[in-house]
Amino acid sequence: MTAPTRLETIHRTWEEPPGLMARLATVDHKKIGIRYGITAFVFFILAGLDALVIRAQLVTPNGGLVRPEAFNQLFSMHGTTMIFLFATPMLSGFGNYFVPLMIGARDMAFPRLNAFGYWVFLLSGTFMWSSFLWAAAPDNGWTSYVTLSGSTYSRGLNLDFYALGLIFLGISTTAGAINFIVTIFKMRAPGMSINRLPLFCWSVLATAFTIVLALPPLTLANVFLELDRAMGFHFYTVGSGGDPLLWQHLFWIFGHPDVYIIFLPAVGIVSTIVPVFSRQRMVGYTYVALATVAIGVISFGVWVHHMFAVGLPSLSESFFSAASLMITIPSGVQVFAWLATMLKGKVRYRPPMLFVLGFLVLFVVGGLSGVMFAVVPFDQQVTDSYFVVAHFHYVLFGGAVFPIFAALHYWLPKMTGRMLDERLARWTFWTMFVGFNLAFFPMHILGLLGMPRRVYTYPAHLGWGIYNLISTVGSDVLAVGILLFVINAPWSRRHGAIAGDDPWEADSLEWATTSPPPDYNFATVPRVRSAYPLWDQPDPATSDVLLVEGKEALATTFHDAEPSERLAMPEDSLRPLAFALALLVVFIGLLVRRELVIAVGVIAAIVGIVAWQWQTREEHPE
Amino acid sequence: MTITADPTPAGALREAPDVVGLPREAHGSRSVAWWGMVLFILSEATLFALLFLSYFYLRFKAGAGAWPLGGIKPPSLTLPGIMTVVLLSSSIPMFWAEAAVKRDRQGALRAGLAASALLGLTFLALMALEYHQDLKEFTPRTNAYGSIFFTITGLHGIHVIIGLSMNAYSQVRAWLGHFRPDHHVGLQNAALYWHFVDGLWIFIMLVVYLSPHTRL
């Protein structure tokens, strides 16, 4: 009997068995990435259904479809879900699947932490949505300003679901960010020096650092809120020395970087797709990378532009106005780099590129209305009106959702092995593009005509009816466009054309594997000699770096990515799930204010984390 | 999953020389676990930075001379002063423990961990005593000063408890002989976290205990 080949050895070491237990215990970044994507998409649909009801309520004046209290829960959960449970996790899912592949690694630096992050996302999202079962969903907007959010005026559990749910979710987001940073710093393939890092990975890196610094203010704001509500503390109560503005500052110190946490990975996707579909290397790669980092940094210096109407001193407002104008510069650098790349190359108008072009148009429109907001006097006129709603939907839907759909059309063939149906994809794009503009452009006009946001209805004599009608029709068209994708994806999975390894003739390392990739990603760890490995190297995935002694990955040095150590990768484990469930018990206990439940959860969590750490030692004795 | 041809290039029977001799998971600044701990500490440090920001925000809102609020006396410095000495001292045996394990002196390792834990527990006991005294005058529900005072010190106390738990876990592993001169990442991370908790206390001493005695 011949000795097993190296390939068979690697295959046996890495392959995960089928079955439910294996599914619950997986630590494979690709499976976890898919789960993030599917779960996030489900939340996208749920929040989208919220939006359709909102638009149905607002289609005519004096609408009577839903009661005001229900309407408040609908728009609050729409925003909260879209931002926290769809946008960031969806982009995180792409990061999870593709960052290790793009850098030539076999998995993330902390695979079990990765699994844990997913479970916490699922559990915290379910925790927040379960509030609907008691008709107690958060109902004070996605921003939950005090004093309305305090215990005096919000008596039910609505805001407790909000505060505790977001604290819980924040654990997942932070864990994921740490994982991305260490993975990109330590696990790039030999030769992938920092100036050969794909731009999508630059984006993920900048986003991850932004997350590590921006999540704590949100957590603190919610901790203060929950302490005020549940235990009678006075962070935000005026009569006892507290200040409602403290909530706003803490929330927006998180909140503004948060929109860049959403935007940066999305433009990383755009920077990935533009060169491939222009058949042209990115013009100004260095400037785009630096602009990405600059956006992350400057994003921490503009938060007060969300508070221009709150009565702050003009000197403060001027500073933040200037900073907010400044942040357009690195964004502009990126836009011009993309345009230059497209002009210099030869554009192929395939579906991923169509969505990128849609992004360019919509994001520029949103950016223009954004720059208007940086001017304080204008901001004070349109604050809290539909002009704001128009602006942020253009930058969020245009700036993030369109790149997400571009990524889905670009990368699903790699993940499933099948191409999406091209005609249906084009219909999807155009229906979404037309529907989106019909839905949201009229909101600029409504805002200038004075319609406030977050109102459940409006009277007939103000002339707002026609724009609301157009907007609702647009929202239904947009929904049809999304439905076309929901039909295309599963159908193509069964019947789509076989994709092969590299259907788009792309440049980065994920296209050097099969579609889908094997569990171990690369049989031999690639040696990289260029920023565009598949365009410059004959066979990048064939090398002499084997790593067949057990389940291993390679760590390299920071600047030049020279091999530095062998990393032992963990086996499948249920312990991340167990620890996540223990934390859920803690948060349920905090919600219902029962010390016994909290105590049980804390003890289970301690047992869980010790067991997790102990397994590490058993697998990899030091 | 079908296995296609073995991609090893013909003739390259052995693994590349620059990979064969590589260590498994080095310690110090080169291990992934160390990086993970550093970034986690960065996140926690940001949380405390914002707590201090909130402290001064509420203080400036109150206006000159009105802090602490509601006529509460500025905190006494005696007990916190002793607590400072106790907690900062606890970092020294922790340094010794790390130095000891690098020279494979297991006894000194265990003694260092134990001494650090003892000092940490003493800190907690003194903190309980300090709370007992403070709570006679004000609680977190008295006003915003009470809320921010007890939240900052309370969250720090929770971090001390977590650090002591990591210490206890490290002691169990030390007794089982898990730590070796070239492989003791778990101990390094526990030590790093403990030094962070100690360093935090310096800021708490400055912001929460000393600054109310100054005129701002």
PDB file of C-alpha atoms in Angstrom, chain A residues 211-407:
ATOM      1  CA  ILE A 211     -14.503  49.027  15.238  1.00  0.00           C
ATOM      2  CA  VAL A 212     -12.085  48.437  18.125  1.00  0.00           C
ATOM      3  CA  LEU A 213     -12.089  52.162  18.925  1.00  0.00           C
ATOM      4  CA  ALA A 214     -15.705  53.016  18.060  1.00  0.00           C
ATOM      5  CA  LEU A 215     -17.688  50.223  19.728  1.00  0.00           C
ATOM      6  CA  PRO A 216     -16.711  51.131  23.327  1.00  0.00           C
ATOM      7  CA  PRO A 217     -18.582  54.477  23.274  1.00  0.00           C
ATOM      8  CA  LEU A 218     -21.748  52.723  22.124  1.00  0.00           C
ATOM      9  CA  THR A 219     -21.344  50.049  24.777  1.00  0.00           C
ATOM     10  CA  LEU A 220     -20.786  52.718  27.410  1.00  0.00           C
ATOM     11  CA  ALA A 221     -23.796  54.763  26.286  1.00  0.00           C
ATOM     12  CA  ASN A 222     -25.965  51.666  26.541  1.00  0.00           C
ATOM     13  CA  VAL A 223     -24.465  50.635  29.892  1.00  0.00           C
ATOM     14  CA  PHE A 224     -25.264  54.099  31.261  1.00  0.00           C
ATOM     15  CA  LEU A 225     -28.787  53.871  29.799  1.00  0.00           C
ATOM     16  CA  GLU A 226     -29.443  50.477  31.298  1.00  0.00           C
ATOM     17  CA  LEU A 227     -28.029  51.503  34.691  1.00  0.00           C
ATOM     18  CA  ASP A 228     -30.298  54.553  34.652  1.00  0.00           C
ATOM     19  CA  ARG A 229     -33.335  52.500  33.634  1.00  0.00           C
ATOM     20  CA  ALA A 230     -32.857  49.377  35.740  1.00  0.00           C
ATOM     21  CA  MET A 231     -31.022  50.678  38.794  1.00  0.00           C
ATOM     22  CA  GLY A 232     -32.023  54.320  39.067  1.00  0.00           C
ATOM     23  CA  PHE A 233     -28.624  55.844  38.238  1.00  0.00           C
ATOM     24  CA  HIS A 234     -28.437  59.439  37.019  1.00  0.00           C
ATOM     25  CA  PHE A 235     -26.130  59.672  34.030  1.00  0.00           C
ATOM     26  CA  TYR A 236     -28.818  61.250  31.889  1.00  0.00           C
ATOM     27  CA  THR A 237     -31.350  62.720  34.334  1.00  0.00           C
ATOM     28  CA  VAL A 238     -31.235  66.492  34.446  1.00  0.00           C
ATOM     29  CA  GLY A 239     -32.448  67.150  37.964  1.00  0.00           C
ATOM     30  CA  SER A 240     -29.673  65.035  39.475  1.00  0.00           C
ATOM     31  CA  GLY A 241     -26.709  66.406  37.570  1.00  0.00           C
ATOM     32  CA  GLY A 242     -27.005  64.128  34.572  1.00  0.00           C
ATOM     33  CA  ASP A 243     -27.173  65.352  30.972  1.00  0.00           C
ATOM     34  CA  PRO A 244     -29.178  64.057  28.014  1.00  0.00           C
ATOM     35  CA  LEU A 245     -26.479  65.383  25.712  1.00  0.00           C
ATOM     36  CA  LEU A 246     -24.031  62.884  27.215  1.00  0.00           C
ATOM     37  CA  TRP A 247     -26.035  60.166  25.447  1.00  0.00           C
ATOM     38  CA  GLN A 248     -25.865  62.047  22.170  1.00  0.00           C
ATOM     39  CA  HIS A 249     -22.107  62.589  22.394  1.00  0.00           C
ATOM     40  CA  LEU A 250     -21.351  58.985  23.315  1.00  0.00           C
ATOM     41  CA  PHE A 251     -23.784  57.658  20.721  1.00  0.00           C
ATOM     42  CA  TRP A 252     -22.400  59.748  17.892  1.00  0.00           C
ATOM     43  CA  ILE A 253     -18.750  59.257  18.824  1.00  0.00           C
ATOM     44  CA  PHE A 254     -19.673  55.680  17.937  1.00  0.00           C
ATOM     45  CA  GLY A 255     -22.307  56.525  15.334  1.00  0.00           C
ATOM     46  CA  HIS A 256     -20.303  58.484  12.874  1.00  0.00           C
ATOM     47  CA  PRO A 257     -17.394  56.031  12.678  1.00  0.00           C
ATOM     48  CA  ASP A 258     -20.098  53.374  12.394  1.00  0.00           C
ATOM     49  CA  VAL A 259     -21.243  54.640   9.026  1.00  0.00           C
ATOM     50  CA  TYR A 260     -17.639  54.289   7.873  1.00  0.00           C
ATOM     51  CA  ILE A 261     -17.505  50.843   9.413  1.00  0.00           C
ATOM     52  CA  ILE A 262     -20.248  50.102   6.893  1.00  0.00           C
ATOM     53  CA  PHE A 263     -18.855  52.202   4.046  1.00  0.00           C
ATOM     54  CA  LEU A 264     -15.179  51.138   4.105  1.00  0.00           C
ATOM     55  CA  PRO A 265     -15.664  47.412   3.390  1.00  0.00           C
ATOM     56  CA  ALA A 266     -18.186  48.368   0.709  1.00  0.00           C
ATOM     57  CA  VAL A 267     -15.673  50.566  -1.110  1.00  0.00           C
ATOM     58  CA  GLY A 268     -13.128  47.799  -0.606  1.00  0.00           C
ATOM     59  CA  ILE A 269     -15.459  45.645  -2.683  1.00  0.00           C
ATOM     60  CA  VAL A 270     -15.676  48.406  -5.306  1.00  0.00           C
ATOM     61  CA  SER A 271     -11.846  48.625  -5.397  1.00  0.00           C
ATOM     62  CA  THR A 272     -11.813  44.874  -5.990  1.00  0.00           C
ATOM     63  CA  ILE A 273     -14.336  44.850  -8.806  1.00  0.00           C
ATOM     64  CA  VAL A 274     -13.297  47.975 -10.756  1.00  0.00           C
ATOM     65  CA  PRO A 275      -9.817  46.708 -11.772  1.00  0.00           C
ATOM     66  CA  VAL A 276     -11.145  43.282 -12.754  1.00  0.00           C
ATOM     67  CA  PHE A 277     -13.930  44.641 -14.936  1.00  0.00           C
ATOM     68  CA  SER A 278     -11.748  47.384 -16.407  1.00  0.00           C
ATOM     69  CA  ARG A 279      -8.951  44.891 -17.142  1.00  0.00           C
ATOM     70  CA  GLN A 280      -6.677  47.525 -15.609  1.00  0.00           C
ATOM     71  CA  ARG A 281      -4.617  47.686 -12.441  1.00  0.00           C
ATOM     72  CA  MET A 282      -5.944  50.207  -9.929  1.00  0.00           C
ATOM     73  CA  VAL A 283      -4.687  53.695 -10.724  1.00  0.00           C
ATOM     74  CA  GLY A 284      -3.199  55.149  -7.545  1.00  0.00           C
ATOM     75  CA  TYR A 285      -3.284  51.958  -5.443  1.00  0.00           C
ATOM     76  CA  THR A 286      -1.165  53.646  -2.757  1.00  0.00           C
ATOM     77  CA  TYR A 287      -3.403  56.690  -2.575  1.00  0.00           C
ATOM     78  CA  VAL A 288      -6.514  54.541  -2.345  1.00  0.00           C
ATOM     79  CA  ALA A 289      -4.969  52.533   0.511  1.00  0.00           C
ATOM     80  CA  LEU A 290      -3.949  55.703   2.341  1.00  0.00           C
ATOM     81  CA  ALA A 291      -7.347  57.307   1.704  1.00  0.00           C
ATOM     82  CA  THR A 292      -9.000  54.248   3.244  1.00  0.00           C
ATOM     83  CA  VAL A 293      -6.958  54.647   6.416  1.00  0.00           C
ATOM     84  CA  ALA A 294      -7.480  58.430   6.429  1.00  0.00           C
ATOM     85  CA  ILE A 295     -11.256  58.026   6.243  1.00  0.00           C
ATOM     86  CA  GLY A 296     -11.157  55.706   9.239  1.00  0.00           C
ATOM     87  CA  VAL A 297      -9.101  58.189  11.236  1.00  0.00           C
ATOM     88  CA  ILE A 298     -10.991  61.377  10.301  1.00  0.00           C
ATOM     89  CA  SER A 299     -14.312  59.650  10.963  1.00  0.00           C
ATOM     90  CA  PHE A 300     -13.615  60.042  14.684  1.00  0.00           C
ATOM     91  CA  GLY A 301     -13.445  63.815  14.388  1.00  0.00           C
ATOM     92  CA  VAL A 302     -16.826  64.719  12.920  1.00  0.00           C
ATOM     93  CA  TRP A 303     -19.496  63.353  15.256  1.00  0.00           C
ATOM     94  CA  VAL A 304     -20.966  66.676  16.340  1.00  0.00           C
ATOM     95  CA  HIS A 305     -22.354  67.234  12.856  1.00  0.00           C
ATOM     96  CA  HIS A 306     -25.194  64.993  14.051  1.00  0.00           C
ATOM     97  CA  MET A 307     -25.855  67.520  16.831  1.00  0.00           C
ATOM     98  CA  PHE A 308     -25.837  70.878  15.050  1.00  0.00           C
ATOM     99  CA  ALA A 309     -29.401  71.656  16.133  1.00  0.00           C
ATOM    100  CA  VAL A 310     -28.944  70.904  19.805  1.00  0.00           C
ATOM    101  CA  GLY A 311     -27.642  74.252  21.081  1.00  0.00           C
ATOM    102  CA  LEU A 312     -23.884  73.852  21.187  1.00  0.00           C
ATOM    103  CA  PRO A 313     -21.518  76.835  20.984  1.00  0.00           C
ATOM    104  CA  SER A 314     -20.836  78.080  17.437  1.00  0.00           C
ATOM    105  CA  LEU A 315     -17.093  77.638  17.828  1.00  0.00           C
ATOM    106  CA  SER A 316     -17.564  73.900  18.403  1.00  0.00           C
ATOM    107  CA  GLU A 317     -19.947  73.686  15.487  1.00  0.00           C
ATOM    108  CA  SER A 318     -17.475  75.435  13.191  1.00  0.00           C
ATOM    109  CA  PHE A 319     -14.716  72.987  14.020  1.00  0.00           C
ATOM    110  CA  PHE A 320     -16.880  69.989  13.253  1.00  0.00           C
ATOM    111  CA  SER A 321     -18.253  71.639  10.134  1.00  0.00           C
ATOM    112  CA  ALA A 322     -14.704  72.046   8.829  1.00  0.00           C
ATOM    113  CA  ALA A 323     -13.771  68.465   9.711  1.00  0.00           C
ATOM    114  CA  SER A 324     -16.907  67.165   8.007  1.00  0.00           C
ATOM    115  CA  LEU A 325     -16.023  69.041   4.832  1.00  0.00           C
ATOM    116  CA  MET A 326     -12.487  67.629   5.067  1.00  0.00           C
ATOM    117  CA  ILE A 327     -13.578  64.010   5.033  1.00  0.00           C
ATOM    118  CA  THR A 328     -14.834  64.426   1.482  1.00  0.00           C
ATOM    119  CA  ILE A 329     -11.231  64.707   0.307  1.00  0.00           C
ATOM    120  CA  PRO A 330     -10.101  61.087   0.825  1.00  0.00           C
ATOM    121  CA  SER A 331     -13.492  59.903  -0.453  1.00  0.00           C
ATOM    122  CA  GLY A 332     -12.945  62.001  -3.543  1.00  0.00           C
ATOM    123  CA  VAL A 333      -9.476  60.502  -4.023  1.00  0.00           C
ATOM    124  CA  GLN A 334     -11.050  57.055  -4.129  1.00  0.00           C
ATOM    125  CA  VAL A 335     -13.775  58.083  -6.584  1.00  0.00           C
ATOM    126  CA  PHE A 336     -11.249  59.635  -8.947  1.00  0.00           C
ATOM    127  CA  ALA A 337      -8.982  56.598  -8.701  1.00  0.00           C
ATOM    128  CA  TRP A 338     -11.862  54.382  -9.748  1.00  0.00           C
ATOM    129  CA  LEU A 339     -12.859  56.676 -12.592  1.00  0.00           C
ATOM    130  CA  ALA A 340      -9.239  56.883 -13.810  1.00  0.00           C
ATOM    131  CA  THR A 341      -8.955  53.098 -13.709  1.00  0.00           C
ATOM    132  CA  MET A 342     -12.120  52.709 -15.754  1.00  0.00           C
ATOM    133  CA  LEU A 343     -11.048  55.348 -18.276  1.00  0.00           C
ATOM    134  CA  LYS A 344      -7.589  53.852 -18.650  1.00  0.00           C
ATOM    135  CA  GLY A 345      -8.925  50.332 -19.038  1.00  0.00           C
ATOM    136  CA  LYS A 346     -11.637  48.687 -21.112  1.00  0.00           C
ATOM    137  CA  VAL A 347     -14.855  48.290 -19.121  1.00  0.00           C
ATOM    138  CA  ARG A 348     -16.896  45.077 -19.268  1.00  0.00           C
ATOM    139  CA  TYR A 349     -20.488  45.758 -18.248  1.00  0.00           C
ATOM    140  CA  ARG A 350     -21.199  42.502 -16.467  1.00  0.00           C
ATOM    141  CA  PRO A 351     -23.607  42.477 -13.487  1.00  0.00           C
ATOM    142  CA  PRO A 352     -21.006  43.089 -10.754  1.00  0.00           C
ATOM    143  CA  MET A 353     -19.826  46.175 -12.651  1.00  0.00           C
ATOM    144  CA  LEU A 354     -23.382  47.393 -13.194  1.00  0.00           C
ATOM    145  CA  PHE A 355     -23.953  47.424  -9.456  1.00  0.00           C
ATOM    146  CA  VAL A 356     -20.636  49.257  -8.996  1.00  0.00           C
ATOM    147  CA  LEU A 357     -21.686  51.905 -11.511  1.00  0.00           C
ATOM    148  CA  GLY A 358     -25.012  52.209  -9.715  1.00  0.00           C
ATOM    149  CA  PHE A 359     -23.077  52.676  -6.487  1.00  0.00           C
ATOM    150  CA  LEU A 360     -20.987  55.458  -8.040  1.00  0.00           C
ATOM    151  CA  VAL A 361     -24.022  57.431  -9.154  1.00  0.00           C
ATOM    152  CA  LEU A 362     -26.026  56.981  -5.953  1.00  0.00           C
ATOM    153  CA  PHE A 363     -23.129  57.495  -3.595  1.00  0.00           C
ATOM    154  CA  VAL A 364     -22.093  60.749  -5.289  1.00  0.00           C
ATOM    155  CA  VAL A 365     -25.664  62.044  -5.007  1.00  0.00           C
ATOM    156  CA  GLY A 366     -25.701  61.067  -1.327  1.00  0.00           C
ATOM    157  CA  GLY A 367     -22.302  62.605  -0.804  1.00  0.00           C
ATOM    158  CA  LEU A 368     -23.478  65.882  -2.308  1.00  0.00           C
ATOM    159  CA  SER A 369     -26.440  66.117   0.066  1.00  0.00           C
ATOM    160  CA  GLY A 370     -24.030  65.151   2.843  1.00  0.00           C
ATOM    161  CA  VAL A 371     -21.703  68.011   2.080  1.00  0.00           C
ATOM    162  CA  MET A 372     -24.719  70.310   2.250  1.00  0.00           C
ATOM    163  CA  PHE A 373     -25.299  69.094   5.804  1.00  0.00           C
ATOM    164  CA  ALA A 374     -21.763  70.045   6.776  1.00  0.00           C
ATOM    165  CA  VAL A 375     -22.834  73.666   6.399  1.00  0.00           C
ATOM    166  CA  VAL A 376     -24.376  74.477   9.781  1.00  0.00           C
ATOM    167  CA  PRO A 377     -27.100  76.956   8.762  1.00  0.00           C
ATOM    168  CA  PHE A 378     -28.430  74.594   6.107  1.00  0.00           C
ATOM    169  CA  ASP A 379     -28.272  71.667   8.499  1.00  0.00           C
ATOM    170  CA  GLN A 380     -30.329  73.545  11.065  1.00  0.00           C
ATOM    171  CA  GLN A 381     -33.086  74.098   8.534  1.00  0.00           C
ATOM    172  CA  VAL A 382     -33.435  70.509   7.352  1.00  0.00           C
ATOM    173  CA  THR A 383     -32.487  68.641  10.513  1.00  0.00           C
ATOM    174  CA  ASP A 384     -34.849  65.773  11.393  1.00  0.00           C
ATOM    175  CA  SER A 385     -36.704  66.205   8.097  1.00  0.00           C
ATOM    176  CA  TYR A 386     -37.042  63.825   5.183  1.00  0.00           C
ATOM    177  CA  PHE A 387     -34.002  65.504   3.606  1.00  0.00           C
ATOM    178  CA  VAL A 388     -31.900  63.590   6.146  1.00  0.00           C
ATOM    179  CA  VAL A 389     -33.739  60.381   5.329  1.00  0.00           C
ATOM    180  CA  ALA A 390     -33.014  60.921   1.633  1.00  0.00           C
ATOM    181  CA  HIS A 391     -29.331  61.641   2.294  1.00  0.00           C
ATOM    182  CA  PHE A 392     -28.556  58.640   4.416  1.00  0.00           C
ATOM    183  CA  HIS A 393     -30.465  56.223   2.225  1.00  0.00           C
ATOM    184  CA  TYR A 394     -28.483  57.387  -0.784  1.00  0.00           C
ATOM    185  CA  VAL A 395     -25.186  56.921   1.021  1.00  0.00           C
ATOM    186  CA  LEU A 396     -26.174  53.716   2.831  1.00  0.00           C
ATOM    187  CA  PHE A 397     -28.187  51.966   0.140  1.00  0.00           C
ATOM    188  CA  GLY A 398     -26.110  53.390  -2.679  1.00  0.00           C
ATOM    189  CA  GLY A 399     -22.893  53.257  -0.726  1.00  0.00           C
ATOM    190  CA  ALA A 400     -23.274  49.841   0.883  1.00  0.00           C
ATOM    191  CA  VAL A 401     -26.198  47.833  -0.493  1.00  0.00           C
ATOM    192  CA  PHE A 402     -25.244  48.263  -4.129  1.00  0.00           C
ATOM    193  CA  PRO A 403     -21.652  47.146  -3.442  1.00  0.00           C
ATOM    194  CA  ILE A 404     -23.078  44.219  -1.461  1.00  0.00           C
ATOM    195  CA  PHE A 405     -25.145  43.164  -4.467  1.00  0.00           C
ATOM    196  CA  ALA A 406     -22.097  43.662  -6.671  1.00  0.00           C
ATOM    197  CA  ALA A 407     -20.173  41.376  -4.325  1.00  0.00           C
TER     198      ALA A 407
END
